[in-house]
Every structure is written in structure tokens, then in C-alpha cells.
PDB file of C-alpha atoms and ligand atoms in Angstrom:
ATOM      1  CA  MET A   1      -7.783  -9.854 -21.237  1.00  0.00           C
ATOM      2  CA  SER A   2      -4.843  -7.508 -20.972  1.00  0.00           C
ATOM      3  CA  THR A   3      -1.742  -9.015 -20.837  1.00  0.00           C
ATOM      4  CA  ARG A   4       0.167  -5.846 -20.315  1.00  0.00           C
ATOM      5  CA  ASP A   5       2.912  -6.192 -17.881  1.00  0.00           C
ATOM      6  CA  LEU A   6       1.719  -4.514 -14.555  1.00  0.00           C
ATOM      7  CA  LYS A   7       5.363  -3.559 -12.877  1.00  0.00           C
ATOM      8  CA  GLY A   8       6.125   0.073 -12.364  1.00  0.00           C
ATOM      9  CA  LEU A   9       4.970   3.334 -10.765  1.00  0.00           C
ATOM     10  CA  TYR A  10       1.308   4.232 -10.465  1.00  0.00           C
ATOM     11  CA  SER A  11      -0.335   7.172  -9.277  1.00  0.00           C
ATOM     12  CA  ALA A  12      -3.454   6.691  -7.028  1.00  0.00           C
ATOM     13  CA  LEU A  13      -5.504   9.147  -9.200  1.00  0.00           C
ATOM     14  CA  LEU A  14      -6.888  12.029  -7.637  1.00  0.00           C
ATOM     15  CA  VAL A  15     -10.379  13.115  -8.507  1.00  0.00           C
ATOM     16  CA  ALA A  16     -11.291  16.794  -8.905  1.00  0.00           C
ATOM     17  CA  PHE A  17     -14.637  17.801  -7.493  1.00  0.00           C
ATOM     18  CA  ASP A  18     -16.429  21.112  -7.773  1.00  0.00           C
ATOM     19  CA  GLU A  19     -17.575  23.282  -4.817  1.00  0.00           C
ATOM     20  CA  ASN A  20     -20.764  21.193  -4.388  1.00  0.00           C
ATOM     21  CA  GLY A  21     -19.003  17.762  -4.612  1.00  0.00           C
ATOM     22  CA  ASN A  22     -19.585  16.893  -8.220  1.00  0.00           C
ATOM     23  CA  ILE A  23     -17.037  15.320 -10.555  1.00  0.00           C
ATOM     24  CA  ASN A  24     -15.367  17.900 -12.225  1.00  0.00           C
ATOM     25  CA  GLU A  25     -14.675  16.209 -15.595  1.00  0.00           C
ATOM     26  CA  LYS A  26     -12.285  18.746 -17.191  1.00  0.00           C
ATOM     27  CA  GLY A  27     -10.176  18.748 -13.802  1.00  0.00           C
ATOM     28  CA  LEU A  28     -10.025  14.887 -13.755  1.00  0.00           C
ATOM     29  CA  ARG A  29      -8.981  14.928 -17.345  1.00  0.00           C
ATOM     30  CA  GLN A  30      -6.260  17.434 -16.617  1.00  0.00           C
ATOM     31  CA  ILE A  31      -4.958  15.263 -13.587  1.00  0.00           C
ATOM     32  CA  VAL A  32      -4.822  12.156 -15.752  1.00  0.00           C
ATOM     33  CA  ARG A  33      -2.825  14.117 -18.473  1.00  0.00           C
ATOM     34  CA  HIS A  34      -0.301  15.571 -15.862  1.00  0.00           C
ATOM     35  CA  ASN A  35       0.279  11.955 -14.548  1.00  0.00           C
ATOM     36  CA  ILE A  36       1.164  10.928 -18.041  1.00  0.00           C
ATOM     37  CA  ASP A  37       2.846  13.783 -19.514  1.00  0.00           C
ATOM     38  CA  VAL A  38       4.690  15.493 -16.288  1.00  0.00           C
ATOM     39  CA  CYS A  39       4.860  12.734 -13.776  1.00  0.00           C
ATOM     40  CA  LYS A  40       5.605  10.069 -16.450  1.00  0.00           C
ATOM     41  CA  MET A  41       3.651   7.201 -14.747  1.00  0.00           C
ATOM     42  CA  ASP A  42       3.465   3.782 -15.906  1.00  0.00           C
ATOM     43  CA  GLY A  43       0.047   3.664 -14.668  1.00  0.00           C
ATOM     44  CA  LEU A  44      -2.793   4.760 -12.765  1.00  0.00           C
ATOM     45  CA  TYR A  45      -4.777   3.295  -9.971  1.00  0.00           C
ATOM     46  CA  VAL A  46      -8.267   4.655 -10.296  1.00  0.00           C
ATOM     47  CA  GLY A  47     -10.583   4.482  -7.832  1.00  0.00           C
ATOM     48  CA  GLY A  48      -8.560   4.038  -4.510  1.00  0.00           C
ATOM     49  CA  SER A  49      -8.286   5.974  -1.110  1.00  0.00           C
ATOM     50  CA  THR A  50      -6.840   8.811  -3.149  1.00  0.00           C
ATOM     51  CA  GLY A  51      -9.694   8.888  -5.612  1.00  0.00           C
ATOM     52  CA  GLU A  52     -12.067   9.474  -2.413  1.00  0.00           C
ATOM     53  CA  ASN A  53     -14.056   6.395  -3.553  1.00  0.00           C
ATOM     54  CA  PHE A  54     -15.520   5.217  -0.638  1.00  0.00           C
ATOM     55  CA  MET A  55     -17.628   8.426  -0.392  1.00  0.00           C
ATOM     56  CA  LEU A  56     -19.086   8.052  -3.869  1.00  0.00           C
ATOM     57  CA  SER A  57     -22.237   6.363  -5.625  1.00  0.00           C
ATOM     58  CA  THR A  58     -21.917   3.524  -7.895  1.00  0.00           C
ATOM     59  CA  GLU A  59     -22.733   5.815 -10.747  1.00  0.00           C
ATOM     60  CA  GLU A  60     -19.958   8.451 -10.033  1.00  0.00           C
ATOM     61  CA  LYS A  61     -17.497   5.295  -9.681  1.00  0.00           C
ATOM     62  CA  LYS A  62     -18.144   4.220 -13.113  1.00  0.00           C
ATOM     63  CA  ARG A  63     -18.279   7.585 -14.376  1.00  0.00           C
ATOM     64  CA  ILE A  64     -14.624   8.319 -13.104  1.00  0.00           C
ATOM     65  CA  PHE A  65     -13.544   4.858 -14.374  1.00  0.00           C
ATOM     66  CA  GLU A  66     -14.954   5.928 -17.993  1.00  0.00           C
ATOM     67  CA  ILE A  67     -13.315   9.323 -17.855  1.00  0.00           C
ATOM     68  CA  ALA A  68      -9.905   8.102 -16.895  1.00  0.00           C
ATOM     69  CA  LYS A  69      -9.784   5.298 -19.487  1.00  0.00           C
ATOM     70  CA  ASP A  70     -10.991   7.736 -22.287  1.00  0.00           C
ATOM     71  CA  GLU A  71      -8.353  10.227 -21.418  1.00  0.00           C
ATOM     72  CA  ALA A  72      -5.580   7.859 -20.783  1.00  0.00           C
ATOM     73  CA  LYS A  73      -6.423   5.541 -23.824  1.00  0.00           C
ATOM     74  CA  ASP A  74      -3.940   2.616 -24.110  1.00  0.00           C
ATOM     75  CA  ASP A  75      -0.959   5.049 -23.380  1.00  0.00           C
ATOM     76  CA  ILE A  76      -0.475   3.593 -19.563  1.00  0.00           C
ATOM     77  CA  THR A  77      -1.481   0.600 -17.454  1.00  0.00           C
ATOM     78  CA  LEU A  78      -4.806   1.003 -15.579  1.00  0.00           C
ATOM     79  CA  ILE A  79      -5.942  -0.805 -12.368  1.00  0.00           C
ATOM     80  CA  ALA A  80      -9.416  -0.150 -10.999  1.00  0.00           C
ATOM     81  CA  GLN A  81     -10.082  -0.360  -7.440  1.00  0.00           C
ATOM     82  CA  VAL A  82     -13.485  -1.950  -7.438  1.00  0.00           C
ATOM     83  CA  GLY A  83     -13.559  -3.163  -3.695  1.00  0.00           C
ATOM     84  CA  SER A  84     -16.389  -2.254  -1.180  1.00  0.00           C
ATOM     85  CA  ILE A  85     -18.364  -3.645   1.561  1.00  0.00           C
ATOM     86  CA  ASN A  86     -21.343  -4.096  -0.908  1.00  0.00           C
ATOM     87  CA  LEU A  87     -20.090  -6.991  -2.709  1.00  0.00           C
ATOM     88  CA  LYS A  88     -22.623  -6.984  -5.456  1.00  0.00           C
ATOM     89  CA  GLU A  89     -21.391  -3.479  -6.340  1.00  0.00           C
ATOM     90  CA  SER A  90     -17.765  -4.700  -6.597  1.00  0.00           C
ATOM     91  CA  VAL A  91     -18.950  -7.538  -8.602  1.00  0.00           C
ATOM     92  CA  GLU A  92     -20.802  -5.063 -11.042  1.00  0.00           C
ATOM     93  CA  LEU A  93     -17.973  -2.666 -11.031  1.00  0.00           C
ATOM     94  CA  ALA A  94     -15.422  -5.493 -11.822  1.00  0.00           C
ATOM     95  CA  LYS A  95     -17.489  -6.369 -14.922  1.00  0.00           C
ATOM     96  CA  PHE A  96     -17.809  -2.750 -15.877  1.00  0.00           C
ATOM     97  CA  VAL A  97     -13.992  -1.936 -15.707  1.00  0.00           C
ATOM     98  CA  THR A  98     -13.196  -5.272 -17.543  1.00  0.00           C
ATOM     99  CA  ASP A  99     -15.388  -4.197 -20.285  1.00  0.00           C
ATOM    100  CA  LEU A 100     -13.756  -0.837 -20.384  1.00  0.00           C
ATOM    101  CA  GLY A 101     -10.621  -2.492 -20.924  1.00  0.00           C
ATOM    102  CA  TYR A 102      -8.864  -1.931 -17.778  1.00  0.00           C
ATOM    103  CA  ASP A 103      -5.763  -3.985 -17.403  1.00  0.00           C
ATOM    104  CA  ALA A 104      -6.290  -5.212 -13.768  1.00  0.00           C
ATOM    105  CA  ILE A 105      -8.924  -5.051 -10.934  1.00  0.00           C
ATOM    106  CA  SER A 106      -7.990  -4.309  -7.326  1.00  0.00           C
ATOM    107  CA  ALA A 107     -10.144  -4.391  -4.258  1.00  0.00           C
ATOM    108  CA  VAL A 108      -9.646  -3.423  -0.646  1.00  0.00           C
ATOM    109  CA  THR A 109      -9.861  -6.089   2.038  1.00  0.00           C
ATOM    110  CA  PRO A 110     -13.823  -5.530   2.878  1.00  0.00           C
ATOM    111  CA  PHE A 111     -13.684  -3.352   6.205  1.00  0.00           C
ATOM    112  CA  TYR A 112     -16.104  -2.113   8.849  1.00  0.00           C
ATOM    113  CA  TYR A 113     -17.506  -5.363  10.188  1.00  0.00           C
ATOM    114  CA  LYS A 114     -14.987  -7.956  11.373  1.00  0.00           C
ATOM    115  CA  PHE A 115     -15.116 -10.244   8.615  1.00  0.00           C
ATOM    116  CA  SER A 116     -13.341 -13.726   9.056  1.00  0.00           C
ATOM    117  CA  PHE A 117     -10.703 -14.886   6.688  1.00  0.00           C
ATOM    118  CA  ASP A 118     -13.178 -17.353   4.952  1.00  0.00           C
ATOM    119  CA  GLU A 119     -15.436 -14.289   4.431  1.00  0.00           C
ATOM    120  CA  ILE A 120     -12.516 -12.138   3.080  1.00  0.00           C
ATOM    121  CA  LYS A 121     -11.638 -15.159   0.713  1.00  0.00           C
ATOM    122  CA  TYR A 122     -15.016 -15.587  -0.550  1.00  0.00           C
ATOM    123  CA  TYR A 123     -15.231 -11.841  -1.189  1.00  0.00           C
ATOM    124  CA  TYR A 124     -12.137 -11.882  -3.566  1.00  0.00           C
ATOM    125  CA  GLU A 125     -13.177 -15.169  -5.229  1.00  0.00           C
ATOM    126  CA  THR A 126     -16.593 -13.807  -5.854  1.00  0.00           C
ATOM    127  CA  ILE A 127     -15.208 -10.586  -7.568  1.00  0.00           C
ATOM    128  CA  ILE A 128     -12.842 -12.194  -9.955  1.00  0.00           C
ATOM    129  CA  LYS A 129     -14.898 -15.306 -10.834  1.00  0.00           C
ATOM    130  CA  ASP A 130     -16.784 -13.982 -13.371  1.00  0.00           C
ATOM    131  CA  VAL A 131     -14.618 -11.653 -15.216  1.00  0.00           C
ATOM    132  CA  ASP A 132     -11.608 -12.201 -17.351  1.00  0.00           C
ATOM    133  CA  ASN A 133      -9.137 -10.185 -15.449  1.00  0.00           C
ATOM    134  CA  ARG A 134      -6.459 -10.186 -12.863  1.00  0.00           C
ATOM    135  CA  MET A 135      -6.910  -9.107  -9.247  1.00  0.00           C
ATOM    136  CA  ILE A 136      -4.464  -7.392  -6.972  1.00  0.00           C
ATOM    137  CA  ILE A 137      -5.478  -7.489  -3.411  1.00  0.00           C
ATOM    138  CA  TYR A 138      -5.360  -3.922  -1.672  1.00  0.00           C
ATOM    139  CA  SER A 139      -4.130  -4.249   1.965  1.00  0.00           C
ATOM    140  CA  ILE A 140      -4.127  -1.063   3.954  1.00  0.00           C
ATOM    141  CA  PRO A 141      -4.437  -2.298   7.640  1.00  0.00           C
ATOM    142  CA  PHE A 142      -4.143   1.034   9.126  1.00  0.00           C
ATOM    143  CA  LEU A 143      -7.530   2.282   7.660  1.00  0.00           C
ATOM    144  CA  THR A 144      -9.158  -0.974   7.443  1.00  0.00           C
ATOM    145  CA  GLY A 145      -8.322  -2.690  10.696  1.00  0.00           C
ATOM    146  CA  VAL A 146      -7.895  -5.793   8.369  1.00  0.00           C
ATOM    147  CA  ASP A 147      -4.433  -7.700   9.110  1.00  0.00           C
ATOM    148  CA  MET A 148      -3.479 -10.750   7.035  1.00  0.00           C
ATOM    149  CA  SER A 149      -0.844 -13.146   7.831  1.00  0.00           C
ATOM    150  CA  LEU A 150       1.781 -14.346   5.437  1.00  0.00           C
ATOM    151  CA  ALA A 151      -0.294 -17.776   5.155  1.00  0.00           C
ATOM    152  CA  GLN A 152      -3.476 -16.003   4.653  1.00  0.00           C
ATOM    153  CA  PHE A 153      -2.126 -14.033   1.760  1.00  0.00           C
ATOM    154  CA  GLY A 154      -0.765 -17.290   0.347  1.00  0.00           C
ATOM    155  CA  GLU A 155      -4.290 -18.968   0.421  1.00  0.00           C
ATOM    156  CA  LEU A 156      -5.491 -16.023  -1.830  1.00  0.00           C
ATOM    157  CA  PHE A 157      -2.766 -16.127  -4.047  1.00  0.00           C
ATOM    158  CA  ALA A 158      -3.398 -20.017  -4.562  1.00  0.00           C
ATOM    159  CA  ASN A 159      -6.004 -18.525  -7.006  1.00  0.00           C
ATOM    160  CA  PRO A 160      -4.402 -18.016 -10.186  1.00  0.00           C
ATOM    161  CA  LYS A 161      -6.330 -14.891 -11.016  1.00  0.00           C
ATOM    162  CA  ILE A 162      -5.037 -13.230  -7.709  1.00  0.00           C
ATOM    163  CA  VAL A 163      -1.769 -11.891  -9.141  1.00  0.00           C
ATOM    164  CA  GLY A 164      -0.742  -9.211  -6.533  1.00  0.00           C
ATOM    165  CA  VAL A 165      -0.902  -7.256  -3.600  1.00  0.00           C
ATOM    166  CA  LYS A 166      -0.863  -3.289  -2.942  1.00  0.00           C
ATOM    167  CA  PHE A 167       0.871  -3.310   0.278  1.00  0.00           C
ATOM    168  CA  THR A 168       0.302  -0.216   2.189  1.00  0.00           C
ATOM    169  CA  ALA A 169       2.013  -0.922   5.676  1.00  0.00           C
ATOM    170  CA  ALA A 170       5.156  -0.368   7.442  1.00  0.00           C
ATOM    171  CA  ASP A 171       5.597  -4.060   8.056  1.00  0.00           C
ATOM    172  CA  PHE A 172       9.004  -4.458   6.346  1.00  0.00           C
ATOM    173  CA  TYR A 173       9.059  -8.032   8.024  1.00  0.00           C
ATOM    174  CA  LEU A 174       6.142  -9.278   6.528  1.00  0.00           C
ATOM    175  CA  LEU A 175       7.110  -7.740   3.228  1.00  0.00           C
ATOM    176  CA  GLU A 176      10.343  -9.388   3.148  1.00  0.00           C
ATOM    177  CA  ARG A 177       8.736 -12.798   4.090  1.00  0.00           C
ATOM    178  CA  MET A 178       6.199 -12.082   1.168  1.00  0.00           C
ATOM    179  CA  ARG A 179       9.035 -11.517  -1.493  1.00  0.00           C
ATOM    180  CA  LYS A 180      10.948 -14.502  -0.351  1.00  0.00           C
ATOM    181  CA  THR A 181       7.859 -16.998  -0.204  1.00  0.00           C
ATOM    182  CA  TYR A 182       5.860 -15.765  -3.108  1.00  0.00           C
ATOM    183  CA  PRO A 183       8.530 -14.644  -5.797  1.00  0.00           C
ATOM    184  CA  ASP A 184       6.234 -14.485  -8.572  1.00  0.00           C
ATOM    185  CA  VAL A 185       3.469 -12.514  -6.880  1.00  0.00           C
ATOM    186  CA  LEU A 186       3.452  -8.775  -7.882  1.00  0.00           C
ATOM    187  CA  ILE A 187       4.074  -6.755  -4.871  1.00  0.00           C
ATOM    188  CA  PHE A 188       3.277  -2.888  -5.057  1.00  0.00           C
ATOM    189  CA  ALA A 189       4.526  -0.518  -2.314  1.00  0.00           C
ATOM    190  CA  GLY A 190       1.850   1.569  -0.914  1.00  0.00           C
ATOM    191  CA  PHE A 191       3.511   4.141   1.296  1.00  0.00           C
ATOM    192  CA  ASP A 192       5.362   6.664  -0.729  1.00  0.00           C
ATOM    193  CA  GLU A 193       7.481   7.693   2.082  1.00  0.00           C
ATOM    194  CA  MET A 194       8.994   4.063   2.238  1.00  0.00           C
ATOM    195  CA  LEU A 195       9.566   3.604  -1.271  1.00  0.00           C
ATOM    196  CA  LEU A 196      13.450   3.274  -1.170  1.00  0.00           C
ATOM    197  CA  PRO A 197      13.228   0.514   1.659  1.00  0.00           C
ATOM    198  CA  ALA A 198      10.479  -1.255  -0.267  1.00  0.00           C
ATOM    199  CA  THR A 199      12.340  -1.073  -3.423  1.00  0.00           C
ATOM    200  CA  VAL A 200      15.322  -2.662  -1.739  1.00  0.00           C
ATOM    201  CA  LEU A 201      13.224  -5.391  -0.499  1.00  0.00           C
ATOM    202  CA  GLY A 202      12.217  -5.998  -4.045  1.00  0.00           C
ATOM    203  CA  VAL A 203       8.815  -4.644  -4.796  1.00  0.00           C
ATOM    204  CA  ASP A 204       7.732  -4.939  -8.614  1.00  0.00           C
ATOM    205  CA  GLY A 205       6.341  -1.231  -8.250  1.00  0.00           C
ATOM    206  CA  ALA A 206       4.543   1.085  -6.143  1.00  0.00           C
ATOM    207  CA  ILE A 207       1.186   2.986  -5.976  1.00  0.00           C
ATOM    208  CA  GLY A 208       0.849   6.155  -4.212  1.00  0.00           C
ATOM    209  CA  SER A 209      -1.033   9.537  -3.816  1.00  0.00           C
ATOM    210  CA  THR A 210       1.947  11.828  -3.657  1.00  0.00           C
ATOM    211  CA  TYR A 211       3.149  10.542  -7.196  1.00  0.00           C
ATOM    212  CA  ASN A 212       0.501  12.808  -8.577  1.00  0.00           C
ATOM    213  CA  VAL A 213       2.895  15.743  -8.060  1.00  0.00           C
ATOM    214  CA  ASN A 214       6.094  13.973  -7.091  1.00  0.00           C
ATOM    215  CA  GLY A 215       6.418  11.281  -9.697  1.00  0.00           C
ATOM    216  CA  VAL A 216       9.575  12.575 -11.065  1.00  0.00           C
ATOM    217  CA  ARG A 217      11.470  11.889  -7.938  1.00  0.00           C
ATOM    218  CA  ALA A 218       9.801   8.770  -7.222  1.00  0.00           C
ATOM    219  CA  ARG A 219      10.908   7.430 -10.472  1.00  0.00           C
ATOM    220  CA  GLN A 220      14.447   8.663  -9.275  1.00  0.00           C
ATOM    221  CA  ILE A 221      13.977   6.728  -5.988  1.00  0.00           C
ATOM    222  CA  PHE A 222      12.913   3.498  -7.664  1.00  0.00           C
ATOM    223  CA  GLU A 223      15.428   3.342 -10.511  1.00  0.00           C
ATOM    224  CA  LEU A 224      18.590   4.185  -8.253  1.00  0.00           C
ATOM    225  CA  ALA A 225      17.634   1.714  -5.463  1.00  0.00           C
ATOM    226  CA  LYS A 226      17.101  -1.004  -8.304  1.00  0.00           C
ATOM    227  CA  GLN A 227      20.606  -0.308  -9.331  1.00  0.00           C
ATOM    228  CA  GLU A 228      21.830  -0.336  -5.663  1.00  0.00           C
ATOM    229  CA  LYS A 229      22.878   3.292  -5.661  1.00  0.00           C
ATOM    230  CA  ILE A 230      21.320   3.655  -2.360  1.00  0.00           C
ATOM    231  CA  SER A 231      23.023   6.707  -0.855  1.00  0.00           C
ATOM    232  CA  GLU A 232      21.879   8.759  -4.013  1.00  0.00           C
ATOM    233  CA  ALA A 233      18.330   7.238  -3.727  1.00  0.00           C
ATOM    234  CA  LEU A 234      18.350   8.025  -0.014  1.00  0.00           C
ATOM    235  CA  GLU A 235      19.093  11.889  -0.829  1.00  0.00           C
ATOM    236  CA  ILE A 236      16.044  11.893  -3.198  1.00  0.00           C
ATOM    237  CA  GLN A 237      13.798  10.242  -0.443  1.00  0.00           C
ATOM    238  CA  HIS A 238      15.002  12.496   2.209  1.00  0.00           C
ATOM    239  CA  VAL A 239      13.635  15.569   0.027  1.00  0.00           C
ATOM    240  CA  THR A 240      10.507  13.628  -0.712  1.00  0.00           C
ATOM    241  CA  ASN A 241       9.785  12.765   2.906  1.00  0.00           C
ATOM    242  CA  ASP A 242      10.201  16.455   3.667  1.00  0.00           C
ATOM    243  CA  LEU A 243       7.564  17.273   0.971  1.00  0.00           C
ATOM    244  CA  ILE A 244       5.485  14.439   2.323  1.00  0.00           C
ATOM    245  CA  THR A 245       5.567  15.523   5.940  1.00  0.00           C
ATOM    246  CA  ASP A 246       4.661  19.111   4.855  1.00  0.00           C
ATOM    247  CA  ILE A 247       1.932  17.624   2.842  1.00  0.00           C
ATOM    248  CA  LEU A 248       0.555  15.455   5.727  1.00  0.00           C
ATOM    249  CA  ASP A 249       0.818  18.602   8.014  1.00  0.00           C
ATOM    250  CA  ASN A 250      -1.429  20.732   5.791  1.00  0.00           C
ATOM    251  CA  GLY A 251      -3.864  17.738   4.674  1.00  0.00           C
ATOM    252  CA  LEU A 252      -3.154  14.978   2.582  1.00  0.00           C
ATOM    253  CA  TYR A 253      -5.542  15.125  -0.555  1.00  0.00           C
ATOM    254  CA  GLY A 254      -6.560  18.523  -0.348  1.00  0.00           C
ATOM    255  CA  THR A 255      -2.649  19.585  -0.327  1.00  0.00           C
ATOM    256  CA  ILE A 256      -1.853  17.464  -3.398  1.00  0.00           C
ATOM    257  CA  LYS A 257      -4.758  19.207  -5.251  1.00  0.00           C
ATOM    258  CA  LEU A 258      -3.527  22.653  -4.384  1.00  0.00           C
ATOM    259  CA  LEU A 259      -0.074  21.759  -5.513  1.00  0.00           C
ATOM    260  CA  LEU A 260      -1.478  20.518  -8.711  1.00  0.00           C
ATOM    261  CA  GLU A 261      -3.440  23.866  -9.064  1.00  0.00           C
ATOM    262  CA  GLU A 262      -0.062  25.472  -8.772  1.00  0.00           C
ATOM    263  CA  ALA A 263       1.140  23.397 -11.637  1.00  0.00           C
ATOM    264  CA  GLY A 264      -1.809  24.710 -13.873  1.00  0.00           C
ATOM    265  CA  VAL A 265      -4.239  21.642 -13.304  1.00  0.00           C
ATOM    266  CA  GLU A 266      -7.691  22.352 -12.296  1.00  0.00           C
ATOM    267  CA  ALA A 267      -7.844  19.767  -9.296  1.00  0.00           C
ATOM    268  CA  GLY A 268     -10.750  21.214  -7.580  1.00  0.00           C
ATOM    269  CA  CYS A 269     -12.100  20.485  -4.043  1.00  0.00           C
ATOM    270  CA  CYS A 270     -12.387  17.398  -1.890  1.00  0.00           C
ATOM    271  CA  ARG A 271     -15.604  15.585  -1.445  1.00  0.00           C
ATOM    272  CA  GLU A 272     -17.599  16.302   1.851  1.00  0.00           C
ATOM    273  CA  PRO A 273     -17.284  15.510   4.791  1.00  0.00           C
ATOM    274  CA  MET A 274     -13.444  16.320   3.977  1.00  0.00           C
ATOM    275  CA  LYS A 275     -13.369  19.877   4.644  1.00  0.00           C
ATOM    276  CA  LYS A 276     -12.928  22.909   2.328  1.00  0.00           C
ATOM    277  CA  TYR A 277      -9.652  24.694   1.824  1.00  0.00           C
ATOM    278  CA  SER A 278      -9.150  27.637   4.411  1.00  0.00           C
ATOM    279  CA  PRO A 279      -7.058  30.648   3.198  1.00  0.00           C
ATOM    280  CA  GLU A 280      -4.066  29.473   5.468  1.00  0.00           C
ATOM    281  CA  MET A 281      -4.112  25.738   3.809  1.00  0.00           C
ATOM    282  CA  ARG A 282      -3.971  27.707   0.373  1.00  0.00           C
ATOM    283  CA  ALA A 283      -1.269  29.703   1.534  1.00  0.00           C
ATOM    284  CA  ARG A 284       0.880  26.943   2.740  1.00  0.00           C
ATOM    285  CA  ALA A 285       0.050  25.029  -0.343  1.00  0.00           C
ATOM    286  CA  LYS A 286       1.765  27.769  -2.458  1.00  0.00           C
ATOM    287  CA  GLU A 287       4.720  27.885  -0.004  1.00  0.00           C
ATOM    288  CA  ILE A 288       5.054  24.063  -0.449  1.00  0.00           C
ATOM    289  CA  TYR A 289       4.901  24.482  -4.068  1.00  0.00           C
ATOM    290  CA  LYS A 290       7.662  26.931  -4.346  1.00  0.00           C
ATOM    291  CA  LYS A 291       9.921  25.114  -1.935  1.00  0.00           C
ATOM    292  CA  TYR A 292       9.567  21.730  -3.875  1.00  0.00           C
ATOM    293  CA  PHE A 293       8.829  22.370  -7.547  1.00  0.00           C
TER     294      PHE A 293
HETATM  295  C1  MN9 H   1      -4.012   6.148   2.476  1.00  0.00           C
HETATM  296  C2  MN9 H   1      -3.366   6.479   1.399  1.00  0.00           C
HETATM  297  O1  MN9 H   1      -3.361   7.838   0.569  1.00  0.00           O
HETATM  298  N1  MN9 H   1      -2.428   5.856   1.128  1.00  0.00           N
HETATM  299  C3  MN9 H   1      -1.574   5.972  -0.061  1.00  0.00           C
HETATM  300  C4  MN9 H   1      -1.318   4.748  -0.734  1.00  0.00           C
HETATM  301  O2  MN9 H   1      -1.454   3.542  -0.159  1.00  0.00           O
HETATM  302  C5  MN9 H   1      -0.238   6.635   0.023  1.00  0.00           C
HETATM  303  O3  MN9 H   1       0.091   7.023  -1.187  1.00  0.00           O
HETATM  304  C6  MN9 H   1      -0.140   7.854   1.089  1.00  0.00           C
HETATM  305  O4  MN9 H   1      -1.046   8.512   0.791  1.00  0.00           O
HETATM  306  C7  MN9 H   1       0.993   8.451   1.540  1.00  0.00           C
HETATM  307  O5  MN9 H   1       2.225   7.508   1.260  1.00  0.00           O
HETATM  308  C8  MN9 H   1       1.150   9.451   2.305  1.00  0.00           C
HETATM  309  O6  MN9 H   1       1.164   8.946   3.494  1.00  0.00           O
HETATM  310  C1  PYR H   2      -2.451   5.723  -2.918  1.00  0.00           C
HETATM  311  C2  PYR H   2      -3.581   4.443  -2.456  1.00  0.00           C
HETATM  312  O1  PYR H   2      -3.150   3.890  -2.171  1.00  0.00           O
HETATM  313  C3  PYR H   2      -4.838   4.744  -3.001  1.00  0.00           C
HETATM  314  O2  PYR H   2      -5.332   5.809  -3.194  1.00  0.00           O
HETATM  315  O3  PYR H   2      -5.598   3.730  -2.572  1.00  0.00           O
END
């Protein structure tokens, strides 16, 4: 099992698709390289929301895990998101990525059906049971509808293999309670637009989509906030949030891919049913790139 320190900043890896929605391996490798060489990320979170993972087949997910590992080698930390509401698939993927040498596994809370907490707990314990690896819970209530309480998180953290949480929520009260109550659990901030306040509350790192292009500013925010240089960090968070607002207005993952194209990375299209880029969207992305990079 990897004993690598998991703390730090991770891009939620984007995946390049061609016009037909197939994985563009060359483009995917370039995105990985850009995250390492230009954005200077500590790690990559592979197979998350940003990876359009929930629209992919098991074979495609495996291929992406293989390509990312092959390109990144051991240069940075790799976390694989293997969660799905097909529990057998999650178990299979957890074994697959552990064999590939991923440093940790993550799984989104099971969604769509209203699973009880006991079912959620069973899901995590089943995924992690037979692999020699560490689990990071992926909590993103605004997309999954799954809200867990402080005590329920604690029940999951009671399993020594469940070592952390990717916290994609704006509930800073819960975040503060979690930091205080579970000081040894790794907490990763999930909303890039709230990196500064999350860092002030003591998160161990962050995982985000916009770091694929804005990693350098994210690093400045994270480091300045840890040094308690709050007003300097806030200046950079302000610019970052102007950028994120422009990205969200123009279409989240597509715009980040178009910004990468401007930076010379073959980031390609999004997977249907996400829409194709209109000429207006492309033009706007060019303007955004000029303004912030
Ligand atoms: C759903 C989604 O993509 N969430 C990401 C991480 O959790 C974030 O990085 C956001 O994309 C980002 O903060 C923009 O809102
Ligand atoms: C960013 C993120 O949280 C994800 O892609 O899953």
C-alpha cells in the first residue's frame, strides 16, 4: 500500500473526448502533463465529476485510470474515484486502481435512490474491505442529495481505512465541527471558490476542477492562508472568483477545456449529453483566457 502523504492540492482531472465522445488519449496525457508541469499540482483526483465519470462505461473508466497513471508515474499523488451506484463495479474498480498503484481511493456517496445511512456505510465498507488501500469519502450533497451528519461521518471514520473526506459543500459550520471533532481525518475542500475560508478552517488540501487551469493562483491562496496572510490571499481569491464566475456563466467543464486549448493542450470536447461548443462559447472562452492568463 502507498504510504504517500495525501495532503495538498489536486486537480479533479478533466478528460479529453473527441467529437464522437471517445477518449482522446493524446489529449488526456497532455492534460495530465499540464497539471504537473504548469499548474504544479501535488496530485490528481481521477474519475470525479470533472472527469465526466458518471457518463462512462467500466472499460472507459479503467482506460482513464491506466492512462493517468502511465503519464503521471510516481511524480504526483493519485486518487481514484471509484464510486458508482453499481457497487460491484466500484469493488472491481477499487481492486483495479490499487493494482495500478493509486495512492488512495475515493467514492461518491451512493446517489439517485434514497439509501439509508446503514446502506451508505455498507457501501463504503464493501468497497474498501478487500483492497489494501485508503478511502476518501466524496461528499457533494448539491449533486447527490445525500447530506450526512457529523456523527454519521464519525461512524464512517471509525473504520481505520476510511481516512478522509472530500467536502464539496458550503456548510462551513459542519466543516468547522468536523475539523475540531476529527483532527486526524484528512479534509479536502471541494469548492474552489471557497478555498480561502476552507483553508482558514484548517483543511489539509483541496480538490477542484478549476485547478486544471488556475492551479498557480490556488497554490498562492492556499499557502498565503496557511501563513495567515489573509488579505493577500483574499486578493487572489477575488481574481480567482471573477474567473470562476466567468467560467460558470459560460459552461463549467467545456470552458475549462477551451481555456486549456488556448494554453496549447488538446483538451477536446465533453461527453454527450453535455453540449457541443457553440461559436459564441468558444469566442467567450478566448476572451476569458486573455483576461486571466
Ligand atoms: C461539481 C464539481 O465540479 N465540483 C468541483 C469539486 O468538487 C469544484 O471544483 C467545482 O467545479 C468548482 O468549485 C466550480 O464551482
Ligand atoms: C472537482 C471534483 O470534485 C470532481 O471532479 O469530482
